[in-house]
Structure formats: C-alpha cells, structure tokens
C-alpha atoms as one frame of an Amber mdcrd trajectory, in Angstrom:
protein
 104.542 115.124  94.992 108.184 114.479  94.221 109.045 111.790  91.711 111.655
 109.812  93.638 113.900 107.154  92.145 113.147 104.083  94.266 115.747 102.125
  92.284 118.401 104.081  94.216 119.276 102.225  97.464 120.682 105.392  99.083
 117.371 107.166  98.514 115.412 104.253 100.002 117.691 104.219 103.056 117.150
 107.947 103.559 113.370 107.442 103.414 113.650 104.641 105.984 115.712 106.939
 108.216 113.029 109.623 108.084 110.299 107.099 108.875 112.274 105.713 111.839
 112.738 109.279 113.128 108.963 109.768 113.159 108.472 106.354 114.764 110.853
 107.373 117.564 108.635 110.433 118.090 105.700 108.076 118.701 103.549 108.409
 115.590 100.863 105.754 115.287 100.830 105.261 111.551 101.650 106.395 108.057
  99.660 107.142 104.910 101.571 106.530 101.698 100.081 108.423  98.764 100.185
 106.789  95.324 102.290 103.970  96.743 101.509 101.849  93.688 103.589 104.240
  91.549 106.965 103.870  93.270 108.147 101.106  90.940 107.151 102.677  87.652
 109.278 102.089  84.607 111.175 105.230  83.509 110.099 106.851  80.245 107.015
 104.653  79.971 103.330 105.359  80.327 102.376 105.671  83.997 100.953 102.408
  85.255 100.404 101.030  88.694 101.961  97.884  90.133 105.359  98.178  88.462
 107.807  95.273  88.342 109.516  95.885  91.723 106.572  97.410  93.610 105.989
  94.700  96.181 109.727  94.125  96.630 110.131  97.814  97.561 107.128  97.805
  99.904 108.281  94.622 101.664 111.724  96.177 102.146 110.136  99.394 103.451
 108.045  97.420 105.914 110.941  95.209 107.017 113.233  98.217 107.593 110.653
 100.361 109.382 107.020  99.436 110.002 107.634  95.950 111.396 109.610  97.514
 114.268 106.585  99.279 115.728 102.896  98.952 116.440 101.658 101.018 113.493
  98.776 101.342 111.090  99.941 101.786 107.506  97.615 102.736 104.699  98.519
 103.200 101.065  96.637 104.942  98.300  96.661 102.602  95.317  94.612 104.113
  92.511  94.203 100.867  90.613  93.510  98.580  93.558  90.561  96.307  93.013
  89.920  93.752  95.799  92.385  91.214  94.366  95.177  93.775  94.038  94.428
  95.165  97.509  95.038  91.711  98.988  98.596  91.784  97.621  99.327  94.952
  99.620  97.599  93.896 102.836  98.449  90.235 103.222  97.805  89.102 106.814
 101.477  88.106 107.157 102.199  91.818 107.722 104.985  91.984 105.166 103.599
  95.070 103.402 100.842  97.458 104.572  97.883  97.309 106.943  95.457  98.364
 104.210  95.032 100.251 100.935  92.327 102.435  99.448  91.645 103.877  96.023
  89.690 106.808  94.669  87.142 106.610  91.874  87.941 109.611  89.671
C-alpha cells in the first residue's frame, strides 16, 4: 500500500475527487485499509491513532461519504471497543464501522 502524506491538502483533495467519482458510478460503500495509520508522525515508530487521525477522517467523510447513502468500514489494527466507538460515532461524522485483525 502506498504511504501517502495526508498532511498535504492537495493530496487529500485528489483522494476526495477519486471517491466522488466512484460515488457517481453508484458504489454502495468503501473499505479503508489501515485507516488508523493515515495520521502517523513522520520518522517515528509506527503507531495507530496519530494526532490528526480523526480530523482527517471527519474531513474525508464531510467531503465525500456524507453526500451519499454508503457503508464505510475501516481496518483499524489497534481498535479495541473504546477506540472503535471514536471511529463509528452515531453522529455519522466518521465511518459506519471499523474492524481489526488479531495477528
């Protein structure tokens, strides 16, 4: 998987454009792999739930997902039940649900 720089607004806007294109085609949902890694801190040990994670996901949802009737699921490898609630708040500002793998 590519290691994209989510700090770059132009990159985020391009991602939103691609998602809107698929939405216009009528897709019913999106799976976002390792979504909890998009806000990692450069040159640091890989950790989940970086400092801007939920800000980025709320923006993603606001710019794309909230404009359609979609199911969105994110893979969040460190998501215990409390963390999962942060991603899938009933207010709909982030994702429909998350899952994690036990490795």
